[in-house]
Amino acid sequence: MTSAGGRDNFTGGRVGVIGAGIAGLVTAKVLRDDGFEVVVFDKEDAPGGVWIEARTYPGLRTNNSRDTYAYTDHPYPESADVFPTAGQVREYLASYVDRFGLAPMLRLSTEVIRVSEVTDGFELKVCGPDGVEDLRFDFVVVCAGVFSTPQVPDIEGGNEFGGVLLHSSQAIDPGLVAGRRVIVVGAGKSALDCAAWAGEHARETTLVFRKAHPMLPRFLPGGTPSDRTILNRFAESFFRYHRQSRIERFLHGPGKKLTERYWRVVSAVMRLLLRSPKIMTPDAPLPAGIENLGVGDEFFRMARRGRIALRRDSIAAFPGGRTVELVGGQRLEADVVVFATGWRQELEFLAPDLEKTVRVEGRFRLYRHILPPTLPRLGFIGYGSSDACQLSAEVSAHWLSQHFLGELDLPTADDMHGEITRVGQWLSEVMPARPEGYYLGPYLAHHIDDLMRDMGLPVRRTDNFISEYFDTFLPGRYADLTEERLQARVRGARRRRYVSAGGSLGGVAAITLAYALYRRLRAST
């Protein structure tokens, strides 16, 4: 079996991985276990990516519960909170590095300045404690993350503002807001987190936002983490994927009204459980705005207590001193303004010819959100960001490793480009707020199914349709992927025993028919 890169053997090579966050660590482990020589570069002095202490604001927790925000073979300890804090995530990632012996592969405090294509590989120019070096690699995997460069709007008078202006990722000092007047800009998860922290510690807190986004409570009545009811195949079928089963074609075709009603009910229940003020109601029910779905219990509690003022507006200018002028004409006084206004995705370390191939008109052009069709030795992990990013990154790393080993049959470059265009059009329709095309959000199972089919591995991961479709889509379903791939390489993929819905109905029908015949025969005798 030969991949698009022309490799037809099962030996490894030398791989440079850029980034030591969630995606970079698992990619390094998968590639190392497949026989590659791996070096991981990160400009920070600790692994963890967005979770390092220098980038996490006070009060930050995961959107996911610990059972879904984990690698397949490394669960959180029972001592961690159900929704882990930033510190607990850092401890978890450090334990992952220790358990699987990843530290020798890490070159921290080392920034990749330039990635250039050379014959049979790439040259990386890196700058670290020992100065600038030029290093050769057979393959490169970019795991630098989609939260790369803080995005702060350029507002008139900002340079003259008498207080503090900063991005949410820079608001790491717990004492920054103490006793001060604070404005938080935005309505996404980071904005609500920052506003909740300020609401507890600041003198005054105001949230200024243009548009409300859907939010979840952390727990449902009875104490069930809310993500466990959403991360399953049943719930995901109500989202319109670009490739659909028969049931999904019904739900998004003749049964569209049923699907719309389902989402209206879900949206209403979420607002009820959060006791959300009317001003924070999204303009449309789910799935509209699903790309900005977050968890915001703490914020809504503070808002109900009157600790956070809500202004649906935007900042027009900083007219002088510590005054903030809104587009609607209102003026507020503030000592600190925190912009929770998102990120720009930068690939400044890629040589211009590579960058132009990977991104066209601001959109990533990656097959399966992993591979540039004409650059078969360059991969991207973490650029199909999902609602369970460890899991999607880990399965993607297996897919890419299998490709680098020459074990993956791929379409032609032209066919891959066609698929990228088709998927991009679908993404622009279902998640218009993420125009870069890197975000998959709730389409977790569908995307992983595509990767599993490509690898020739079983898509169904349980033994019956009830657990497959209604149980939480936990990472442990994929804990044996390395062994499965090895077995498939040696013996071919093995079929799993699986009782489908049709098989179950057929079995019930057969038993019913047999019982009816038995009753008739018994009555006749």
Coordinates of C-alpha atoms in Angstrom, one line a residue:
M1 CA 0.0 0.0 0.0
T2 CA 1.5 3.3 -1.0
S3 CA 0.6 6.8 0.2
A4 CA 0.4 10.0 -1.8
G5 CA 4.0 10.7 -0.7
G6 CA 5.3 7.7 -2.6
R7 CA 6.6 5.8 0.5
D8 CA 6.2 2.0 0.2
N9 CA 8.0 0.7 3.3
F10 CA 7.2 0.5 7.0
T11 CA 10.3 2.2 8.4
G12 CA 10.2 5.5 10.2
G13 CA 12.1 8.7 9.7
R14 CA 13.0 11.9 11.4
V15 CA 10.0 14.1 12.3
G16 CA 10.0 17.7 13.6
V17 CA 6.9 18.6 15.6
I18 CA 6.1 22.2 16.2
G19 CA 4.2 22.8 19.4
A20 CA 4.1 21.0 22.7
G21 CA 0.4 21.5 23.6
I22 CA -2.4 18.9 23.6
A23 CA -1.9 18.0 19.9
G24 CA 1.9 18.1 19.9
L25 CA 2.3 15.8 22.9
V26 CA 0.0 13.1 21.6
T27 CA 1.4 13.4 18.0
A28 CA 4.9 12.9 19.4
K29 CA 3.8 9.8 21.3
V30 CA 2.0 8.2 18.4
L31 CA 4.9 8.9 16.0
R32 CA 7.5 7.7 18.4
D33 CA 5.6 4.4 19.0
D34 CA 5.4 3.9 15.3
G35 CA 9.2 4.0 15.0
F36 CA 9.9 7.6 14.1
E37 CA 12.6 9.7 15.6
V38 CA 10.8 12.7 17.0
V39 CA 11.8 16.2 18.1
V40 CA 9.2 18.6 19.5
F41 CA 9.9 22.3 19.6
D42 CA 8.0 24.9 21.7
K43 CA 8.9 28.5 22.3
E44 CA 7.5 28.3 25.8
D45 CA 9.5 26.9 28.8
A46 CA 6.9 24.3 29.6
P47 CA 4.7 22.0 27.7
G48 CA 0.9 22.6 27.7
G49 CA 0.2 25.1 24.9
V50 CA -2.8 27.3 25.8
W51 CA -2.8 25.7 29.3
I52 CA 0.6 26.9 30.5
E53 CA 0.5 29.2 33.5
A54 CA 1.6 32.2 31.5
R55 CA -1.5 32.0 29.3
T56 CA -4.3 31.1 31.6
Y57 CA -6.5 33.7 33.3
P58 CA -7.9 33.2 36.9
G59 CA -10.9 31.0 37.2
L60 CA -10.3 29.2 33.9
R61 CA -11.8 25.7 33.7
T62 CA -12.4 23.2 30.9
N63 CA -15.6 23.3 28.9
N64 CA -15.6 19.5 29.0
S65 CA -15.8 17.2 32.0
R66 CA -12.6 15.3 32.8
D67 CA -14.0 12.0 31.2
T68 CA -14.3 13.6 27.8
Y69 CA -11.3 16.0 28.0
A70 CA -8.7 13.3 28.1
Y71 CA -6.4 11.1 25.9
T72 CA -7.6 7.6 25.1
D73 CA -5.1 5.8 27.4
H74 CA -4.6 8.3 30.2
P75 CA -7.6 9.3 32.3
Y76 CA -7.6 12.1 34.8
P77 CA -7.1 11.2 38.5
E78 CA -10.2 10.9 40.6
S79 CA -8.8 13.8 42.7
A80 CA -9.3 16.3 39.7
D81 CA -12.5 18.3 39.6
V82 CA -15.3 17.1 37.3
F83 CA -14.5 20.1 35.2
P84 CA -10.8 20.5 35.7
T85 CA -9.1 23.8 36.5
A86 CA -6.3 25.1 34.4
G87 CA -3.8 24.0 37.1
Q88 CA -5.3 20.5 37.0
V89 CA -5.0 20.4 33.2
R90 CA -1.3 21.3 33.5
E91 CA -0.8 18.6 36.1
Y92 CA -2.6 16.1 33.8
L93 CA -0.4 17.0 30.8
A94 CA 2.8 16.8 32.9
S95 CA 1.7 13.3 34.1
Y96 CA 1.2 12.3 30.5
V97 CA 4.7 13.5 29.6
D98 CA 6.1 11.5 32.6
R99 CA 4.1 8.3 32.1
F100 CA 5.0 7.9 28.4
G101 CA 8.6 9.2 28.6
L102 CA 8.1 12.2 26.2
A103 CA 10.5 14.6 28.0
P104 CA 13.6 13.5 26.0
M105 CA 11.8 14.5 22.8
L106 CA 11.0 18.1 24.0
R107 CA 13.1 21.1 23.1
L108 CA 11.5 23.8 25.1
S109 CA 12.3 27.6 25.0
T110 CA 13.1 26.9 21.3
E111 CA 11.2 28.8 18.7
V112 CA 10.8 27.6 15.1
I113 CA 11.6 30.6 13.0
R114 CA 11.3 29.1 9.5
V115 CA 10.2 25.9 7.9
S116 CA 11.5 25.5 4.3
E117 CA 11.0 22.6 1.9
V118 CA 14.2 20.8 0.7
T119 CA 14.8 17.6 -1.2
D120 CA 13.1 14.7 0.6
G121 CA 12.1 16.8 3.6
F122 CA 12.3 20.1 5.3
E123 CA 14.8 22.4 6.9
L124 CA 13.9 24.0 10.2
K125 CA 15.6 27.2 11.4
V126 CA 15.2 27.3 15.2
C127 CA 16.3 29.7 17.9
G128 CA 16.9 28.4 21.4
P129 CA 19.2 28.6 24.4
D130 CA 22.1 27.5 22.2
G131 CA 21.4 30.1 19.5
V132 CA 20.2 29.6 16.0
E133 CA 20.4 26.2 14.3
D134 CA 19.4 24.7 10.9
L135 CA 18.0 21.2 11.3
R136 CA 16.9 18.7 8.7
F137 CA 13.8 16.5 9.0
D138 CA 12.1 14.0 6.7
F139 CA 8.7 15.1 7.9
V140 CA 7.2 18.1 9.8
V141 CA 4.0 18.2 11.8
V142 CA 2.5 21.6 12.8
C143 CA 0.8 21.5 16.2
A144 CA 1.1 25.2 16.9
G145 CA -2.6 25.5 17.7
V146 CA -5.4 27.7 16.4
F147 CA -5.1 30.0 19.4
S148 CA -1.8 31.4 18.3
T149 CA -2.0 35.3 18.2
P150 CA -4.4 37.3 20.4
Q151 CA -6.8 39.4 18.4
V152 CA -7.5 42.9 19.8
P153 CA -9.5 45.4 17.8
D154 CA -7.8 48.6 16.9
I155 CA -10.0 51.3 18.5
E156 CA -9.5 55.0 18.2
G157 CA -7.7 56.5 21.3
G158 CA -6.6 53.1 22.6
N159 CA -3.0 54.2 22.9
E160 CA -4.0 57.1 25.1
F161 CA -6.3 55.2 27.4
G162 CA -5.3 55.9 31.0
G163 CA -6.0 52.4 32.3
V164 CA -5.0 48.9 31.3
L165 CA -6.0 47.4 27.9
L166 CA -5.2 43.7 27.4
H167 CA -6.3 40.5 25.8
S168 CA -8.0 37.8 28.0
S169 CA -5.0 35.5 27.6
Q170 CA -2.8 38.2 29.2
A171 CA -5.1 38.8 32.2
I172 CA -3.3 36.2 34.2
D173 CA -2.7 38.3 37.4
P174 CA -5.4 37.4 40.0
G175 CA -4.9 40.9 41.5
L176 CA -5.4 42.8 38.2
V177 CA -9.1 43.5 38.8
A178 CA -9.2 43.8 42.6
G179 CA -11.1 46.9 43.6
R180 CA -11.1 48.3 40.1
R181 CA -13.7 49.2 37.5
V182 CA -13.5 46.5 34.8
I183 CA -15.0 46.2 31.3
V184 CA -14.9 42.9 29.6
V185 CA -15.5 42.9 25.8
G186 CA -17.1 39.8 24.2
A187 CA -19.7 37.1 25.0
G188 CA -17.8 33.9 24.3
K189 CA -16.6 31.5 27.0
S190 CA -13.4 33.4 27.8
A191 CA -15.4 36.7 28.1
L192 CA -17.9 35.1 30.5
D193 CA -15.1 33.6 32.6
C194 CA -13.2 36.9 32.9
A195 CA -16.4 38.8 33.7
A196 CA -17.3 36.2 36.4
W197 CA -13.9 36.6 38.0
A198 CA -14.1 40.3 37.8
G199 CA -17.6 40.2 39.2
E200 CA -16.4 38.5 42.3
H201 CA -13.3 40.7 42.9
A202 CA -13.7 44.0 41.1
R203 CA -15.4 47.2 42.3
E204 CA -17.6 47.3 39.2
T205 CA -17.8 44.9 36.2
T206 CA -19.5 45.5 32.9
L207 CA -19.8 43.0 30.0
V208 CA -20.0 44.8 26.6
F209 CA -21.0 42.5 23.8
R210 CA -22.5 42.7 20.3
K211 CA -24.1 39.3 20.1
A212 CA -25.1 36.6 22.7
H213 CA -23.9 33.1 22.2
P214 CA -25.4 29.8 23.4
M215 CA -24.2 28.5 26.7
L216 CA -24.5 25.3 28.7
P217 CA -24.8 24.7 32.4
R218 CA -21.9 22.6 33.8
F219 CA -24.3 20.1 35.3
L220 CA -27.8 18.9 34.5
P221 CA -30.4 18.2 37.2
G222 CA -29.2 15.1 39.1
G223 CA -25.5 16.1 38.7
T224 CA -24.8 14.7 35.2
P225 CA -22.1 16.8 33.4
S226 CA -23.9 18.4 30.5
D227 CA -21.3 17.4 27.9
R228 CA -22.0 13.7 28.5
T229 CA -25.5 14.3 27.1
I230 CA -24.2 16.1 24.0
L231 CA -21.1 14.1 23.0
N232 CA -22.9 11.0 21.6
R233 CA -23.9 9.8 18.2
F234 CA -27.6 10.4 18.8
A235 CA -27.2 14.1 19.6
E236 CA -24.7 14.6 16.8
S237 CA -27.2 13.2 14.2
F238 CA -29.2 16.4 14.7
F239 CA -26.3 18.4 13.3
R240 CA -26.1 18.5 9.5
Y241 CA -22.8 16.8 8.4
H242 CA -21.6 16.9 4.9
R243 CA -22.0 13.1 4.5
Q244 CA -25.2 11.6 6.0
S245 CA -26.7 8.3 6.9
R246 CA -30.3 7.4 6.0
I247 CA -31.6 8.6 9.4
E248 CA -29.7 11.8 9.1
R249 CA -31.0 12.4 5.5
F250 CA -34.5 12.1 7.0
L251 CA -33.7 14.4 10.0
H252 CA -32.3 17.1 7.6
G253 CA -34.8 16.5 4.8
P254 CA -38.4 15.3 5.3
G255 CA -38.0 15.4 9.1
K256 CA -36.5 18.9 9.2
K257 CA -39.4 20.2 11.3
L258 CA -38.7 17.6 13.9
T259 CA -35.0 18.6 14.0
E260 CA -35.9 22.3 14.4
R261 CA -38.3 21.5 17.2
Y262 CA -35.6 19.4 18.9
W263 CA -33.2 22.4 18.9
R264 CA -35.9 24.8 20.1
V265 CA -36.5 22.6 23.0
V266 CA -32.8 22.1 23.8
S267 CA -32.1 25.9 23.6
A268 CA -35.1 26.7 25.8
V269 CA -34.0 24.1 28.4
M270 CA -30.4 25.5 28.5
R271 CA -31.6 29.0 29.1
L272 CA -34.0 27.8 31.8
L273 CA -31.3 25.9 33.6
L274 CA -28.9 28.8 33.4
R275 CA -31.7 31.3 34.4
S276 CA -30.2 33.4 31.6
P277 CA -31.3 37.1 31.4
K278 CA -33.2 38.0 28.3
I279 CA -30.4 40.2 27.0
M280 CA -28.2 37.1 26.8
T281 CA -30.6 35.2 24.6
P282 CA -29.0 34.3 21.3
D283 CA -30.7 35.6 18.2
A284 CA -31.6 32.1 17.0
P285 CA -31.9 28.7 18.6
L286 CA -29.3 26.0 18.2
P287 CA -27.6 24.8 16.0
A288 CA -27.1 28.5 15.1
G289 CA -24.0 29.7 16.9
I290 CA -22.8 26.2 17.9
E291 CA -19.3 27.2 17.0
N292 CA -19.4 29.6 20.1
L293 CA -21.0 27.2 22.5
G294 CA -19.5 27.3 26.0
V295 CA -20.1 26.7 29.7
G296 CA -21.0 29.7 31.8
D297 CA -22.6 28.9 35.2
E298 CA -20.3 31.2 37.2
F299 CA -21.1 34.2 35.0
F300 CA -24.8 33.8 35.2
R301 CA -24.7 33.5 39.0
M302 CA -22.7 36.7 39.2
A303 CA -25.1 38.4 36.8
R304 CA -28.1 37.4 38.8
R305 CA -26.5 38.8 41.9
G306 CA -26.1 42.2 40.2
R307 CA -22.3 42.0 40.2
I308 CA -22.1 42.3 36.4
A309 CA -23.8 45.0 34.3
L310 CA -24.7 43.9 30.8
R311 CA -24.5 46.2 27.8
R312 CA -25.3 44.9 24.3
D313 CA -23.1 47.4 22.4
S314 CA -19.5 47.8 21.3
I315 CA -16.7 50.2 22.1
A316 CA -16.5 53.1 19.6
A317 CA -13.5 55.0 21.1
F318 CA -11.4 55.9 24.1
P319 CA -12.0 59.7 24.2
G320 CA -9.4 60.3 27.0
G321 CA -8.4 59.5 30.5
R322 CA -10.2 56.3 31.6
T323 CA -13.4 57.0 29.7
V324 CA -14.8 54.4 27.3
E325 CA -17.4 55.5 24.7
L326 CA -19.8 53.0 23.3
V327 CA -21.3 53.0 19.8
G328 CA -24.7 53.7 21.3
G329 CA -23.4 56.9 22.9
Q330 CA -23.1 55.8 26.5
R331 CA -19.8 56.6 28.3
L332 CA -18.4 54.3 31.0
E333 CA -15.4 54.8 33.3
A334 CA -13.0 51.9 33.5
D335 CA -9.6 51.1 35.0
V336 CA -9.2 47.8 33.1
V337 CA -10.5 46.7 29.7
V338 CA -10.2 43.0 28.9
F339 CA -10.7 42.0 25.2
A340 CA -12.0 38.4 25.0
T341 CA -12.2 38.9 21.3
G342 CA -10.7 35.7 19.9
W343 CA -7.5 34.8 18.1
R344 CA -5.8 35.0 14.7
Q345 CA -4.3 31.9 13.3
E346 CA -0.7 32.7 12.2
L347 CA 1.7 30.4 10.4
E348 CA 4.5 33.0 10.2
F349 CA 7.2 30.3 10.5
L350 CA 6.2 28.7 7.2
A351 CA 8.2 29.8 4.2
P352 CA 5.9 31.9 1.9
D353 CA 5.5 29.1 -0.7
L354 CA 4.4 26.7 2.0
E355 CA 2.1 29.1 3.6
K356 CA 0.4 29.9 0.3
T357 CA -0.2 26.2 -0.3
V358 CA -1.7 25.6 3.2
R359 CA -3.9 28.6 3.4
V360 CA -5.8 30.2 0.5
E361 CA -7.7 33.5 1.1
G362 CA -7.5 32.9 4.8
R363 CA -8.9 29.4 4.7
F364 CA -6.9 26.3 5.6
R365 CA -6.7 23.8 2.7
L366 CA -6.1 20.5 4.5
Y367 CA -7.5 17.1 3.5
R368 CA -9.2 15.7 6.5
H369 CA -8.0 18.9 8.3
I370 CA -4.6 17.2 8.4
L371 CA -2.8 17.1 5.0
P372 CA -2.0 19.6 2.3
P373 CA -2.6 17.5 -0.8
T374 CA 0.6 18.6 -2.6
L375 CA 2.8 18.5 0.5
P376 CA 2.6 14.9 1.6
R377 CA 5.5 15.2 4.1
L378 CA 3.9 18.1 6.0
G379 CA 1.0 17.5 8.4
F380 CA -1.2 19.5 10.7
I381 CA -2.7 18.1 13.9
G382 CA -5.2 20.1 16.0
Y383 CA -6.5 22.0 12.9
G384 CA -9.7 20.0 13.0
S385 CA -10.5 21.4 16.4
S386 CA -13.5 19.6 18.0
D387 CA -15.5 19.5 21.2
A388 CA -13.1 16.8 22.5
C389 CA -9.8 18.0 21.1
Q390 CA -7.6 15.4 22.8
L391 CA -9.5 12.6 21.1
S392 CA -9.7 14.2 17.6
A393 CA -6.0 15.1 17.8
E394 CA -5.0 11.6 18.8
V395 CA -7.0 9.8 16.1
S396 CA -5.7 12.4 13.6
A397 CA -2.1 11.7 14.7
H398 CA -2.6 7.9 14.0
W399 CA -4.0 8.8 10.6
L400 CA -1.0 11.0 9.8
S401 CA 1.5 8.5 11.1
Q402 CA -0.1 5.8 9.0
H403 CA 0.3 8.1 6.0
F404 CA 3.9 8.8 6.7
L405 CA 4.6 5.1 7.0
G406 CA 3.1 4.6 3.5
E407 CA 0.2 2.6 4.8
L408 CA -2.7 4.9 3.8
D409 CA -4.4 4.9 0.4
L410 CA -5.3 8.4 -0.4
P411 CA -7.1 10.0 -3.4
T412 CA -5.2 12.0 -6.0
A413 CA -4.2 15.6 -5.1
D414 CA -7.0 16.9 -7.4
D415 CA -9.6 14.7 -5.7
M416 CA -8.4 15.8 -2.3
H417 CA -8.7 19.4 -3.3
G418 CA -12.2 18.8 -4.5
E419 CA -13.1 17.2 -1.2
I420 CA -11.5 20.2 0.7
T421 CA -13.6 22.6 -1.4
R422 CA -16.8 20.6 -0.7
V423 CA -16.1 20.4 3.0
G424 CA -15.2 24.1 3.2
Q425 CA -18.5 25.1 1.6
W426 CA -20.4 23.0 4.2
L427 CA -18.4 24.5 7.1
S428 CA -19.1 28.0 5.9
E429 CA -22.8 27.1 6.0
V430 CA -23.1 25.4 9.3
M431 CA -20.5 27.4 11.2
P432 CA -20.1 30.8 9.5
A433 CA -18.4 32.4 12.5
R434 CA -15.3 30.3 11.9
P435 CA -14.4 31.2 8.3
E436 CA -10.8 29.9 8.5
G437 CA -12.2 26.3 8.2
Y438 CA -10.2 24.8 11.1
Y439 CA -13.1 24.1 13.5
L440 CA -15.3 21.0 13.5
G441 CA -16.9 21.6 16.9
P442 CA -19.7 19.1 17.6
Y443 CA -19.0 16.9 14.5
L444 CA -16.6 14.7 16.5
A445 CA -17.9 11.2 15.8
H446 CA -18.5 11.9 12.1
H447 CA -15.0 13.2 11.6
I448 CA -13.4 10.4 13.5
D449 CA -15.4 7.9 11.5
D450 CA -13.9 9.3 8.3
L451 CA -10.4 8.9 9.7
M452 CA -11.1 5.3 10.8
R453 CA -12.5 4.3 7.4
D454 CA -9.4 5.7 5.8
M455 CA -7.2 3.6 8.1
G456 CA -9.3 0.5 7.4
L457 CA -10.3 0.2 11.1
P458 CA -13.8 -0.5 12.6
V459 CA -16.0 2.6 12.9
R460 CA -18.4 1.0 15.4
R461 CA -16.6 0.8 18.7
T462 CA -19.1 -0.9 21.0
D463 CA -21.0 -4.2 20.6
N464 CA -24.5 -2.8 20.1
F465 CA -26.4 0.1 18.6
I466 CA -27.8 1.3 21.9
S467 CA -24.4 1.9 23.6
E468 CA -22.9 3.0 20.2
Y469 CA -25.4 5.8 19.7
F470 CA -26.6 6.8 23.1
D471 CA -23.6 6.3 25.4
T472 CA -21.2 9.2 25.8
F473 CA -18.5 9.2 23.1
L474 CA -15.6 8.6 25.5
P475 CA -11.9 8.6 24.4
G476 CA -11.5 5.1 25.9
R477 CA -13.3 3.7 22.8
Y478 CA -10.0 4.2 20.9
A479 CA -7.5 3.2 23.5
D480 CA -6.1 0.3 21.5
L481 CA -5.6 2.1 18.1
T482 CA -1.8 1.4 18.0
E483 CA -2.4 -2.3 18.5
E484 CA -5.4 -2.3 16.1
R485 CA -3.2 -0.7 13.4
L486 CA -0.4 -3.2 14.0
Q487 CA -2.8 -6.1 13.8
A488 CA -4.4 -4.7 10.6
R489 CA -1.0 -4.4 9.1
V490 CA -0.1 -8.0 9.9
R491 CA -3.4 -9.9 9.6
G492 CA -5.9 -7.5 8.2
A493 CA -8.6 -5.6 10.0
R494 CA -10.9 -7.7 12.2
R495 CA -14.6 -7.3 12.3
R496 CA -16.1 -6.4 15.6
R497 CA -19.3 -8.1 16.8
Y498 CA -22.0 -5.5 16.6
V499 CA -25.7 -5.8 17.0
S500 CA -27.3 -3.1 14.8
A501 CA -30.7 -1.6 15.2
G502 CA -31.9 -3.5 12.2
G503 CA -30.5 -6.7 13.5
S504 CA -32.2 -6.1 16.9
L505 CA -35.6 -5.4 15.3
G506 CA -35.2 -8.4 13.1
G507 CA -34.4 -10.6 16.1
V508 CA -37.4 -9.3 18.0
A509 CA -39.6 -9.9 14.9
A510 CA -38.3 -13.5 14.6
I511 CA -38.9 -14.3 18.2
T512 CA -42.4 -12.8 18.0
L513 CA -43.2 -14.8 14.9
A514 CA -41.8 -18.0 16.4
Y515 CA -43.9 -17.4 19.6
A516 CA -47.1 -16.8 17.5
L517 CA -46.5 -20.0 15.5
Y518 CA -46.0 -21.9 18.8
R519 CA -49.3 -20.5 20.2
R520 CA -51.1 -21.5 17.0
L521 CA -49.7 -25.0 16.9
R522 CA -50.5 -25.5 20.6
A523 CA -54.1 -24.2 20.1
S524 CA -54.6 -26.6 17.2
T525 CA -53.5 -29.6 19.2

